[in-house]
mmCIF file of C-alpha atoms and ligand atoms in Angstrom:
data_model
loop_
_atom_site.group_PDB
_atom_site.id
_atom_site.type_symbol
_atom_site.label_atom_id
_atom_site.label_comp_id
_atom_site.label_asym_id
_atom_site.label_seq_id
_atom_site.Cartn_x
_atom_site.Cartn_y
_atom_site.Cartn_z
ATOM 1 C CA UNK A 1 -18.394 3.595 -14.402
ATOM 2 C CA UNK A 2 -15.655 5.695 -15.911
ATOM 3 C CA UNK A 3 -13.813 8.930 -15.359
ATOM 4 C CA UNK A 4 -14.910 11.580 -17.825
ATOM 5 C CA UNK A 5 -12.665 14.418 -16.743
ATOM 6 C CA UNK A 6 -10.127 15.535 -14.189
ATOM 7 C CA UNK A 7 -9.178 19.068 -13.232
ATOM 8 C CA UNK A 8 -6.392 19.966 -10.840
ATOM 9 C CA UNK A 9 -5.424 23.278 -9.284
ATOM 10 C CA UNK A 10 -2.262 23.535 -7.194
ATOM 11 C CA UNK A 11 -2.074 19.782 -6.753
ATOM 12 C CA UNK A 12 1.505 18.387 -6.342
ATOM 13 C CA UNK A 13 3.519 19.629 -9.359
ATOM 14 C CA UNK A 14 0.405 20.812 -11.259
ATOM 15 C CA UNK A 15 -0.530 24.458 -11.151
ATOM 16 C CA UNK A 16 -3.470 23.741 -13.378
ATOM 17 C CA UNK A 17 -4.461 20.657 -15.354
ATOM 18 C CA UNK A 18 -7.502 19.643 -17.328
ATOM 19 C CA UNK A 19 -7.872 16.161 -18.845
ATOM 20 C CA UNK A 20 -10.727 14.435 -20.631
ATOM 21 C CA UNK A 21 -10.802 10.638 -20.650
ATOM 22 C CA UNK A 22 -12.374 8.027 -22.894
ATOM 23 C CA UNK A 23 -14.255 5.018 -21.624
ATOM 24 C CA UNK A 24 -11.441 2.755 -22.808
ATOM 25 C CA UNK A 25 -7.638 2.777 -22.615
ATOM 26 C CA UNK A 26 -6.140 6.133 -21.661
ATOM 27 C CA UNK A 27 -2.417 6.717 -21.443
ATOM 28 C CA UNK A 28 -0.381 9.304 -19.589
ATOM 29 C CA UNK A 29 3.224 9.050 -20.656
ATOM 30 C CA UNK A 30 6.374 11.033 -20.116
ATOM 31 C CA UNK A 31 9.773 11.007 -18.462
ATOM 32 C CA UNK A 32 10.333 10.293 -14.792
ATOM 33 C CA UNK A 33 9.186 12.840 -12.203
ATOM 34 C CA UNK A 34 6.854 14.753 -14.550
ATOM 35 C CA UNK A 35 3.586 14.175 -12.667
ATOM 36 C CA UNK A 36 2.093 10.978 -14.120
ATOM 37 C CA UNK A 37 1.597 9.210 -10.798
ATOM 38 C CA UNK A 38 0.418 12.467 -9.229
ATOM 39 C CA UNK A 39 -2.496 12.563 -11.682
ATOM 40 C CA UNK A 40 -3.516 8.972 -10.858
ATOM 41 C CA UNK A 41 -3.145 9.721 -7.162
ATOM 42 C CA UNK A 42 -5.608 12.606 -7.427
ATOM 43 C CA UNK A 43 -8.226 10.310 -8.998
ATOM 44 C CA UNK A 44 -7.622 7.734 -6.265
ATOM 45 C CA UNK A 45 -8.004 10.439 -3.611
ATOM 46 C CA UNK A 46 -11.358 11.560 -4.962
ATOM 47 C CA UNK A 47 -12.662 7.993 -4.756
ATOM 48 C CA UNK A 48 -11.162 6.859 -1.453
ATOM 49 C CA UNK A 49 -10.516 10.181 0.363
ATOM 50 C CA UNK A 50 -6.819 9.294 0.858
ATOM 51 C CA UNK A 51 -3.617 9.175 -1.148
ATOM 52 C CA UNK A 52 -2.528 5.661 -2.178
ATOM 53 C CA UNK A 53 0.965 6.716 -1.121
ATOM 54 C CA UNK A 54 -0.200 7.254 2.452
ATOM 55 C CA UNK A 55 0.735 10.947 2.396
ATOM 56 C CA UNK A 56 -0.970 13.499 4.606
ATOM 57 C CA UNK A 57 -3.540 15.660 2.789
ATOM 58 C CA UNK A 58 -1.386 18.765 3.198
ATOM 59 C CA UNK A 59 1.507 17.144 1.361
ATOM 60 C CA UNK A 60 -0.403 16.899 -1.907
ATOM 61 C CA UNK A 61 -0.916 20.674 -2.097
ATOM 62 C CA UNK A 62 1.595 22.306 -4.445
ATOM 63 C CA UNK A 63 4.668 23.547 -2.582
ATOM 64 C CA UNK A 64 4.245 27.144 -1.468
ATOM 65 C CA UNK A 65 0.439 27.142 -1.879
ATOM 66 C CA UNK A 66 -2.188 27.138 0.860
ATOM 67 C CA UNK A 67 -4.932 25.322 -1.022
ATOM 68 C CA UNK A 68 -5.364 22.747 -3.753
ATOM 69 C CA UNK A 69 -8.393 21.493 -5.708
ATOM 70 C CA UNK A 70 -9.372 18.303 -7.495
ATOM 71 C CA UNK A 71 -12.496 18.101 -9.630
ATOM 72 C CA UNK A 72 -13.370 14.690 -10.941
ATOM 73 C CA UNK A 73 -16.364 13.779 -13.071
ATOM 74 C CA UNK A 74 -17.392 10.140 -13.053
ATOM 75 C CA UNK A 75 -20.076 8.719 -15.320
ATOM 76 C CA UNK A 76 -22.329 5.946 -14.046
ATOM 77 C CA UNK A 77 -24.849 4.701 -16.570
ATOM 78 C CA UNK A 78 -24.370 8.016 -18.369
ATOM 79 C CA UNK A 79 -25.268 10.027 -15.248
ATOM 80 C CA UNK A 80 -22.464 12.394 -14.209
ATOM 81 C CA UNK A 81 -21.214 12.560 -10.617
ATOM 82 C CA UNK A 82 -18.976 15.481 -9.774
ATOM 83 C CA UNK A 83 -16.556 15.125 -6.887
ATOM 84 C CA UNK A 84 -14.919 18.329 -5.665
ATOM 85 C CA UNK A 85 -12.090 17.998 -3.191
ATOM 86 C CA UNK A 86 -10.813 21.169 -1.593
ATOM 87 C CA UNK A 87 -7.478 20.647 0.166
ATOM 88 C CA UNK A 88 -6.330 23.155 2.743
ATOM 89 C CA UNK A 89 -3.005 23.469 4.504
ATOM 90 C CA UNK A 90 -4.557 25.084 7.581
ATOM 91 C CA UNK A 91 -7.585 22.845 8.158
ATOM 92 C CA UNK A 92 -9.253 19.591 7.091
ATOM 93 C CA UNK A 93 -10.212 19.088 3.481
ATOM 94 C CA UNK A 94 -13.745 19.612 2.250
ATOM 95 C CA UNK A 95 -15.447 17.275 -0.190
ATOM 96 C CA UNK A 96 -18.642 17.812 -2.155
ATOM 97 C CA UNK A 97 -20.525 15.445 -4.446
ATOM 98 C CA UNK A 98 -22.659 17.136 -7.113
ATOM 99 C CA UNK A 99 -22.220 20.391 -5.237
ATOM 100 C CA UNK A 100 -23.474 19.046 -1.907
ATOM 101 C CA UNK A 101 -20.815 19.132 0.842
ATOM 102 C CA UNK A 102 -20.310 15.827 2.643
ATOM 103 C CA UNK A 103 -20.698 15.746 6.418
ATOM 104 C CA UNK A 104 -18.526 12.679 6.800
ATOM 105 C CA UNK A 105 -15.782 11.418 4.500
ATOM 106 C CA UNK A 106 -17.261 7.911 4.620
ATOM 107 C CA UNK A 107 -20.156 9.286 2.527
ATOM 108 C CA UNK A 108 -17.660 9.462 -0.333
ATOM 109 C CA UNK A 109 -17.136 5.699 -0.478
ATOM 110 C CA UNK A 110 -18.964 4.116 -3.353
ATOM 111 C CA UNK A 111 -19.353 7.292 -5.454
ATOM 112 C CA UNK A 112 -16.349 6.190 -7.490
ATOM 113 C CA UNK A 113 -14.697 2.767 -7.261
ATOM 114 C CA UNK A 114 -11.064 2.430 -8.241
ATOM 115 C CA UNK A 115 -8.539 -0.359 -8.331
ATOM 116 C CA UNK A 116 -4.991 0.957 -8.177
ATOM 117 C CA UNK A 117 -2.242 -1.270 -9.510
ATOM 118 C CA UNK A 118 1.391 -0.299 -9.017
ATOM 119 C CA UNK A 119 4.669 -2.252 -9.346
ATOM 120 C CA UNK A 120 4.765 -2.668 -5.548
ATOM 121 C CA UNK A 121 1.571 -4.745 -5.772
ATOM 122 C CA UNK A 122 3.566 -7.378 -7.638
ATOM 123 C CA UNK A 123 5.618 -7.925 -4.476
ATOM 124 C CA UNK A 124 2.629 -8.495 -2.200
ATOM 125 C CA UNK A 125 3.390 -12.204 -1.785
ATOM 126 C CA UNK A 126 7.082 -11.743 -1.139
ATOM 127 C CA UNK A 127 6.599 -8.782 1.218
ATOM 128 C CA UNK A 128 5.563 -8.856 4.868
ATOM 129 C CA UNK A 129 2.029 -9.453 6.221
ATOM 130 C CA UNK A 130 1.356 -5.716 6.644
ATOM 131 C CA UNK A 131 1.162 -5.351 2.847
ATOM 132 C CA UNK A 132 -1.293 -8.219 2.607
ATOM 133 C CA UNK A 133 -3.490 -6.760 5.350
ATOM 134 C CA UNK A 134 -3.396 -3.451 3.498
ATOM 135 C CA UNK A 135 -4.740 -5.222 0.427
ATOM 136 C CA UNK A 136 -7.728 -6.604 2.350
ATOM 137 C CA UNK A 137 -8.377 -3.384 4.217
ATOM 138 C CA UNK A 138 -8.197 -1.024 1.268
ATOM 139 C CA UNK A 139 -10.587 -3.217 -0.683
ATOM 140 C CA UNK A 140 -13.079 -3.776 2.143
ATOM 141 C CA UNK A 141 -13.001 -0.151 3.325
ATOM 142 C CA UNK A 142 -14.045 0.968 -0.161
ATOM 143 C CA UNK A 143 -16.843 -1.548 -0.498
ATOM 144 C CA UNK A 144 -18.176 -1.956 3.041
ATOM 145 C CA UNK A 145 -18.868 1.063 5.267
ATOM 146 C CA UNK A 146 -19.459 -1.089 8.349
ATOM 147 C CA UNK A 147 -16.054 -2.691 7.916
ATOM 148 C CA UNK A 148 -14.426 0.739 7.488
ATOM 149 C CA UNK A 149 -16.048 1.858 10.745
ATOM 150 C CA UNK A 150 -15.065 -1.292 12.674
ATOM 151 C CA UNK A 151 -11.484 -1.122 11.444
ATOM 152 C CA UNK A 152 -10.943 2.534 12.275
ATOM 153 C CA UNK A 153 -12.550 2.017 15.713
ATOM 154 C CA UNK A 154 -10.381 -1.045 16.355
ATOM 155 C CA UNK A 155 -7.191 0.785 15.397
ATOM 156 C CA UNK A 156 -8.073 3.760 17.596
ATOM 157 C CA UNK A 157 -8.713 1.516 20.621
ATOM 158 C CA UNK A 158 -5.530 -0.439 19.888
ATOM 159 C CA UNK A 159 -3.472 2.745 19.924
ATOM 160 C CA UNK A 160 -4.967 3.813 23.244
ATOM 161 C CA UNK A 161 -4.446 0.387 24.759
ATOM 162 C CA UNK A 162 -0.823 0.223 23.618
ATOM 163 C CA UNK A 163 -0.203 3.608 25.198
ATOM 164 C CA UNK A 164 -1.653 2.266 28.447
ATOM 165 C CA UNK A 165 0.582 -0.824 28.219
ATOM 166 C CA UNK A 166 3.619 1.455 28.054
ATOM 167 C CA UNK A 167 2.465 3.380 31.129
ATOM 168 C CA UNK A 168 1.817 0.121 33.015
ATOM 169 C CA UNK A 169 5.253 -1.226 32.312
ATOM 170 C CA UNK A 170 6.720 1.608 34.370
ATOM 171 C CA UNK A 171 4.080 2.033 37.096
ATOM 172 C CA UNK A 172 1.829 -0.832 38.103
ATOM 173 C CA UNK A 173 -1.073 1.346 39.140
ATOM 174 C CA UNK A 174 -4.084 -0.813 39.969
ATOM 175 C CA UNK A 175 -6.724 1.580 38.733
ATOM 176 C CA UNK A 176 -4.832 1.874 35.438
ATOM 177 C CA UNK A 177 -4.520 -1.914 35.245
ATOM 178 C CA UNK A 178 -8.262 -2.340 35.590
ATOM 179 C CA UNK A 179 -8.970 -0.114 32.609
ATOM 180 C CA UNK A 180 -7.140 -2.667 30.444
ATOM 181 C CA UNK A 181 -10.237 -4.814 30.574
ATOM 182 C CA UNK A 182 -12.371 -2.066 29.066
ATOM 183 C CA UNK A 183 -9.992 -1.722 26.125
ATOM 184 C CA UNK A 184 -9.852 -5.495 25.638
ATOM 185 C CA UNK A 185 -13.633 -5.748 25.591
ATOM 186 C CA UNK A 186 -13.795 -3.083 22.909
ATOM 187 C CA UNK A 187 -10.966 -4.650 20.925
ATOM 188 C CA UNK A 188 -12.728 -7.986 20.937
ATOM 189 C CA UNK A 189 -16.031 -6.416 19.905
ATOM 190 C CA UNK A 190 -14.604 -4.624 16.844
ATOM 191 C CA UNK A 191 -11.897 -7.232 16.205
ATOM 192 C CA UNK A 192 -14.307 -10.187 15.965
ATOM 193 C CA UNK A 193 -16.332 -8.367 13.320
ATOM 194 C CA UNK A 194 -13.175 -7.581 11.369
ATOM 195 C CA UNK A 195 -12.093 -11.247 11.459
ATOM 196 C CA UNK A 196 -15.512 -12.434 10.324
ATOM 197 C CA UNK A 197 -15.636 -9.981 7.398
ATOM 198 C CA UNK A 198 -12.064 -10.706 6.301
ATOM 199 C CA UNK A 199 -12.797 -14.398 6.282
ATOM 200 C CA UNK A 200 -15.811 -13.909 3.969
ATOM 201 C CA UNK A 201 -13.774 -11.640 1.708
ATOM 202 C CA UNK A 202 -10.977 -14.170 1.322
ATOM 203 C CA UNK A 203 -13.559 -16.862 0.555
ATOM 204 C CA UNK A 204 -14.907 -14.658 -2.243
ATOM 205 C CA UNK A 205 -11.431 -13.928 -3.603
ATOM 206 C CA UNK A 206 -10.575 -17.614 -3.414
ATOM 207 C CA UNK A 207 -13.532 -18.509 -5.593
ATOM 208 C CA UNK A 208 -12.575 -15.906 -8.172
ATOM 209 C CA UNK A 209 -8.807 -16.363 -8.236
ATOM 210 C CA UNK A 210 -8.777 -20.080 -9.004
ATOM 211 C CA UNK A 211 -9.971 -19.748 -12.614
ATOM 212 C CA UNK A 212 -8.027 -16.569 -13.292
ATOM 213 C CA UNK A 213 -4.761 -18.104 -12.133
ATOM 214 C CA UNK A 214 -5.416 -21.362 -13.908
ATOM 215 C CA UNK A 215 -5.873 -19.480 -17.143
ATOM 216 C CA UNK A 216 -2.828 -17.216 -16.622
ATOM 217 C CA UNK A 217 -0.594 -20.224 -15.983
ATOM 218 C CA UNK A 218 -1.909 -22.102 -18.999
ATOM 219 C CA UNK A 219 -3.838 -24.596 -16.870
ATOM 220 C CA UNK A 220 -0.819 -25.571 -14.777
ATOM 221 C CA UNK A 221 -1.288 -24.030 -11.340
ATOM 222 C CA UNK A 222 -4.170 -24.451 -8.901
ATOM 223 C CA UNK A 223 -3.934 -21.409 -6.662
ATOM 224 C CA UNK A 224 -5.629 -21.168 -3.285
ATOM 225 C CA UNK A 225 -5.740 -18.162 -1.008
ATOM 226 C CA UNK A 226 -6.141 -18.818 2.698
ATOM 227 C CA UNK A 227 -7.030 -16.423 5.438
ATOM 228 C CA UNK A 228 -4.700 -16.805 8.421
ATOM 229 C CA UNK A 229 -6.256 -15.073 11.383
ATOM 230 C CA UNK A 230 -3.754 -14.386 14.125
ATOM 231 C CA UNK A 231 -5.967 -15.917 16.813
ATOM 232 C CA UNK A 232 -6.535 -19.607 16.504
ATOM 233 C CA UNK A 233 -9.815 -20.014 18.379
ATOM 234 C CA UNK A 234 -12.804 -17.760 17.962
ATOM 235 C CA UNK A 235 -12.647 -15.941 21.259
ATOM 236 C CA UNK A 236 -10.540 -12.840 20.858
ATOM 237 C CA UNK A 237 -11.325 -11.555 24.347
ATOM 238 C CA UNK A 238 -9.979 -14.720 26.002
ATOM 239 C CA UNK A 239 -6.799 -14.513 23.940
ATOM 240 C CA UNK A 240 -6.292 -10.880 24.883
ATOM 241 C CA UNK A 241 -6.700 -11.669 28.589
ATOM 242 C CA UNK A 242 -4.365 -14.673 28.341
ATOM 243 C CA UNK A 243 -1.618 -12.503 26.875
ATOM 244 C CA UNK A 244 -1.990 -9.532 29.214
ATOM 245 C CA UNK A 245 1.146 -9.999 31.316
ATOM 246 C CA UNK A 246 3.284 -10.638 28.265
ATOM 247 C CA UNK A 247 1.803 -7.596 26.549
ATOM 248 C CA UNK A 248 2.651 -5.346 29.498
ATOM 249 C CA UNK A 249 6.198 -6.664 29.394
ATOM 250 C CA UNK A 250 6.577 -6.008 25.664
ATOM 251 C CA UNK A 251 4.410 -2.828 25.749
ATOM 252 C CA UNK A 252 2.315 -3.932 22.797
ATOM 253 C CA UNK A 253 -0.780 -6.018 22.008
ATOM 254 C CA UNK A 254 0.489 -9.333 20.681
ATOM 255 C CA UNK A 255 -2.769 -10.894 19.479
ATOM 256 C CA UNK A 256 -5.615 -9.720 17.280
ATOM 257 C CA UNK A 257 -6.506 -8.993 13.662
ATOM 258 C CA UNK A 258 -3.753 -6.349 13.413
ATOM 259 C CA UNK A 259 -1.461 -9.384 13.124
ATOM 260 C CA UNK A 260 -3.507 -11.334 10.523
ATOM 261 C CA UNK A 261 -2.074 -12.649 7.284
ATOM 262 C CA UNK A 262 -3.104 -14.351 4.052
ATOM 263 C CA UNK A 263 -1.266 -17.239 2.450
ATOM 264 C CA UNK A 264 -1.096 -18.412 -1.156
ATOM 265 C CA UNK A 265 -0.834 -22.102 -1.918
ATOM 266 C CA UNK A 266 -0.088 -23.929 -5.139
ATOM 267 C CA UNK A 267 -0.892 -27.510 -4.195
ATOM 268 C CA UNK A 268 0.731 -27.885 -0.776
ATOM 269 C CA UNK A 269 3.389 -25.297 -1.417
ATOM 270 C CA UNK A 270 3.263 -21.997 0.426
ATOM 271 C CA UNK A 271 4.226 -19.442 -2.243
ATOM 272 C CA UNK A 272 5.351 -16.916 0.380
ATOM 273 C CA UNK A 273 8.139 -19.276 1.432
ATOM 274 C CA UNK A 274 8.845 -21.530 -1.534
ATOM 275 C CA UNK A 275 7.489 -19.797 -4.633
ATOM 276 C CA UNK A 276 9.921 -18.638 -7.307
ATOM 277 C CA UNK A 277 9.995 -14.931 -7.989
ATOM 278 C CA UNK A 278 8.023 -15.395 -11.219
ATOM 279 C CA UNK A 279 5.431 -17.568 -9.480
ATOM 280 C CA UNK A 280 4.982 -14.986 -6.744
ATOM 281 C CA UNK A 281 4.555 -12.156 -9.225
ATOM 282 C CA UNK A 282 2.120 -14.128 -11.373
ATOM 283 C CA UNK A 283 0.028 -14.985 -8.308
ATOM 284 C CA UNK A 284 0.108 -11.290 -7.370
ATOM 285 C CA UNK A 285 -1.199 -10.429 -10.835
ATOM 286 C CA UNK A 286 -3.995 -12.990 -10.419
ATOM 287 C CA UNK A 287 -4.834 -11.420 -7.059
ATOM 288 C CA UNK A 288 -5.125 -7.965 -8.598
ATOM 289 C CA UNK A 289 -7.326 -9.298 -11.411
ATOM 290 C CA UNK A 290 -9.476 -11.029 -8.791
ATOM 291 C CA UNK A 291 -9.827 -7.743 -6.972
ATOM 292 C CA UNK A 292 -11.307 -6.186 -10.126
ATOM 293 C CA UNK A 293 -13.759 -9.096 -10.459
ATOM 294 C CA UNK A 294 -14.652 -8.834 -6.771
ATOM 295 C CA UNK A 295 -15.451 -5.112 -7.081
ATOM 296 C CA UNK A 296 -17.543 -5.815 -10.186
ATOM 297 C CA UNK A 297 -19.587 -8.328 -8.198
ATOM 298 C CA UNK A 298 -20.093 -5.962 -5.269
ATOM 299 C CA UNK A 299 -20.974 -2.783 -7.165
ATOM 300 C CA UNK A 300 -22.665 -4.508 -10.113
ATOM 301 C CA UNK A 301 -20.721 -2.166 -12.367
ATOM 302 C CA UNK A 302 -17.100 -1.938 -13.504
ATOM 303 C CA UNK A 303 -14.529 -0.078 -11.405
ATOM 304 C CA UNK A 304 -11.964 2.352 -12.785
ATOM 305 C CA UNK A 305 -8.534 0.775 -13.159
ATOM 306 C CA UNK A 306 -5.423 2.864 -12.546
ATOM 307 C CA UNK A 307 -2.261 1.143 -13.788
ATOM 308 C CA UNK A 308 0.771 3.003 -12.543
ATOM 309 C CA UNK A 309 3.831 1.989 -14.562
ATOM 310 C CA UNK A 310 2.988 -1.659 -14.137
ATOM 311 C CA UNK A 311 3.231 -2.870 -17.722
ATOM 312 C CA UNK A 312 6.998 -2.359 -17.907
ATOM 313 C CA UNK A 313 7.280 -4.746 -14.948
ATOM 314 C CA UNK A 314 5.608 -7.611 -16.810
ATOM 315 C CA UNK A 315 6.880 -9.757 -19.668
ATOM 316 C CA UNK A 316 4.966 -9.468 -22.914
ATOM 317 C CA UNK A 317 2.901 -12.621 -22.219
ATOM 318 C CA UNK A 318 1.700 -11.226 -18.877
ATOM 319 C CA UNK A 319 1.114 -7.799 -20.418
ATOM 320 C CA UNK A 320 -1.199 -9.418 -22.953
ATOM 321 C CA UNK A 321 -2.992 -11.391 -20.262
ATOM 322 C CA UNK A 322 -3.514 -8.273 -18.204
ATOM 323 C CA UNK A 323 -4.731 -6.082 -21.053
ATOM 324 C CA UNK A 324 -6.965 -8.810 -22.467
ATOM 325 C CA UNK A 325 -8.696 -9.389 -19.171
ATOM 326 C CA UNK A 326 -9.567 -5.735 -18.585
ATOM 327 C CA UNK A 327 -11.156 -4.954 -21.909
ATOM 328 C CA UNK A 328 -14.493 -3.987 -20.387
ATOM 329 C CA UNK A 329 -12.918 -1.677 -17.785
ATOM 330 C CA UNK A 330 -11.779 1.913 -18.244
ATOM 331 C CA UNK A 331 -8.029 2.030 -17.631
ATOM 332 C CA UNK A 332 -5.776 4.983 -17.073
ATOM 333 C CA UNK A 333 -2.223 3.839 -17.608
ATOM 334 C CA UNK A 334 1.019 5.641 -16.864
ATOM 335 C CA UNK A 335 4.267 4.712 -18.605
ATOM 336 C CA UNK A 336 7.503 6.287 -19.743
ATOM 337 C CA UNK A 337 7.269 5.088 -23.345
ATOM 338 C CA UNK A 338 4.779 3.659 -25.817
ATOM 339 C CA UNK A 339 6.933 0.812 -27.196
ATOM 340 C CA UNK A 340 4.975 -1.948 -25.463
ATOM 341 C CA UNK A 341 1.729 -0.705 -26.978
ATOM 342 C CA UNK A 342 3.126 -0.327 -30.471
ATOM 343 C CA UNK A 343 4.951 -3.700 -30.479
ATOM 344 C CA UNK A 344 1.941 -5.595 -29.194
ATOM 345 C CA UNK A 345 -0.619 -3.520 -31.133
ATOM 346 C CA UNK A 346 -2.612 -2.802 -28.020
ATOM 347 C CA UNK A 347 -5.593 -0.634 -28.600
ATOM 348 C CA UNK A 348 -5.295 2.927 -27.266
ATOM 349 C CA UNK A 349 -8.181 5.400 -27.137
ATOM 350 C CA UNK A 350 -6.492 8.448 -25.741
ATOM 351 C CA UNK A 351 -2.916 9.609 -25.065
ATOM 352 C CA UNK A 352 -1.481 12.538 -23.141
ATOM 353 C CA UNK A 353 2.188 13.329 -22.883
ATOM 354 C CA UNK A 354 2.976 14.937 -19.538
ATOM 355 C CA UNK A 355 6.032 17.083 -18.960
ATOM 356 C CA UNK A 356 6.766 19.155 -15.876
ATOM 357 C CA UNK A 357 3.147 19.204 -14.719
ATOM 358 C CA UNK A 358 1.709 20.114 -18.126
ATOM 359 C CA UNK A 359 0.136 18.338 -21.086
ATOM 360 C CA UNK A 360 2.542 18.829 -23.973
ATOM 361 C CA UNK A 361 0.843 16.539 -26.518
ATOM 362 C CA UNK A 362 -2.538 14.889 -26.796
ATOM 363 C CA UNK A 363 -4.068 12.410 -29.199
ATOM 364 C CA UNK A 364 -7.583 11.058 -29.376
ATOM 365 C CA UNK A 365 -8.223 8.041 -31.522
HETATM 366 P P1 ATP B 1 8.057 8.303 -12.488
HETATM 367 O O1 ATP B 1 8.058 7.959 -13.935
HETATM 368 O O2 ATP B 1 9.442 8.438 -11.958
HETATM 369 O O3 ATP B 1 7.177 7.464 -11.656
HETATM 370 P P2 ATP B 1 6.063 10.439 -12.386
HETATM 371 O O4 ATP B 1 5.836 11.202 -13.643
HETATM 372 O O5 ATP B 1 5.072 9.419 -11.986
HETATM 373 O O6 ATP B 1 7.537 9.842 -12.417
HETATM 374 P P3 ATP B 1 5.234 11.856 -10.054
HETATM 375 O O7 ATP B 1 5.480 10.942 -8.921
HETATM 376 O O8 ATP B 1 3.860 12.020 -10.534
HETATM 377 O O9 ATP B 1 6.246 11.492 -11.225
HETATM 378 O O10 ATP B 1 5.731 13.340 -9.747
HETATM 379 C C1 ATP B 1 6.843 13.521 -9.029
HETATM 380 C C2 ATP B 1 7.180 14.987 -8.968
HETATM 381 O O11 ATP B 1 6.194 15.728 -8.266
HETATM 382 C C3 ATP B 1 8.470 15.077 -8.176
HETATM 383 O O12 ATP B 1 9.479 15.557 -9.002
HETATM 384 C C4 ATP B 1 8.169 15.995 -7.047
HETATM 385 O O13 ATP B 1 9.154 16.956 -6.922
HETATM 386 C C5 ATP B 1 6.854 16.644 -7.414
HETATM 387 N N1 ATP B 1 6.026 16.866 -6.217
HETATM 388 C C6 ATP B 1 5.639 15.986 -5.286
HETATM 389 N N2 ATP B 1 4.887 16.566 -4.344
HETATM 390 C C7 ATP B 1 4.816 17.871 -4.682
HETATM 391 C C8 ATP B 1 4.187 19.009 -4.102
HETATM 392 N N3 ATP B 1 3.459 18.911 -2.982
HETATM 393 N N4 ATP B 1 4.336 20.199 -4.728
HETATM 394 C C9 ATP B 1 5.044 20.321 -5.869
HETATM 395 N N5 ATP B 1 5.664 19.283 -6.465
HETATM 396 C C10 ATP B 1 5.554 18.077 -5.892
HETATM 397 MG MG1 MG B 2 5.264 7.482 -11.304
#
């Protein structure tokens, strides 16, 4: 699949924008703070329903405006799919696919598949476990509706239970205490399914990443990814009950998949703890490339790759490896200059220069 066109109205710093893309390498370049990432964000939003930055919907509407629009046309086997997203400051957004309004936002998943790659992704191994869980969740939510449902249900129940734990800390009301069991039963129902699905996902990634990383490191490193569920046994309910008193004391749920992690091993060495900075970043690059391969396997098509200012973060060897391994995928790349492309003679199909929310130059090759 590939993005054919994007139109924005009152989106972030764009009053109005219209871009056509090629099924190849597309570049948006320009100085800082001109709107490059905003354009990628709007594509990501149309495919996943949310901003990759975690902003509220209202915040992406142009300052001072009440409504914003995104229109994205995606081609799948030469059939066009039009996604219209209508953002409103006073109520929830509306989304339509090919003119038909969606009843639920989850119906949007799978219309367009994107992989978003930003410089922060290169720190995923060095950063805390929350970033690594976000990696699993954003991937699985896009590709598996059941997982998306289980995760959002789990997080809702967890929030309610944690609120109850706070109340219990200050008043040990018996009837309140008994309701804890109901929350724990629900947590274990959704949580067990999340753990099971995450484990399968990491197995899949593990199979893919080995060869990719081997090739990126010139045959030197054998990389393994391991899922580290927070609970050691397989009975989440029992663990939740065992930790109840402690959880009331600390006013939070101490066990469950909201505390899961993934580890990265080269031989017996845990890269999170002992990897050099370069090793960690290279493994992160392998992980991102594995994500693309994983999506390909699931959707039996190629996803759209959004590369937000990531090339300038990589040395020229890694840049080559990245661009060589995504030749069959449409990429939309943002950058501040074109030097890397010219020096390395990377193929470019389409360039837009963006300045202050407008296209000031365009070139099709
Ligand atoms: P960099 O190269 O620094 O990453 P960029 O071109 O990617 O820059 P963006 O993040 O796309 O920049 O755009 C940032 C600009 O968008 C900021 O200057 C900000 O003021 C503006 N902006 C953000 N949200 C809104 C909004 N809701 N309305 C109007 N302008 C906004
Ligand atoms: Mg940017």
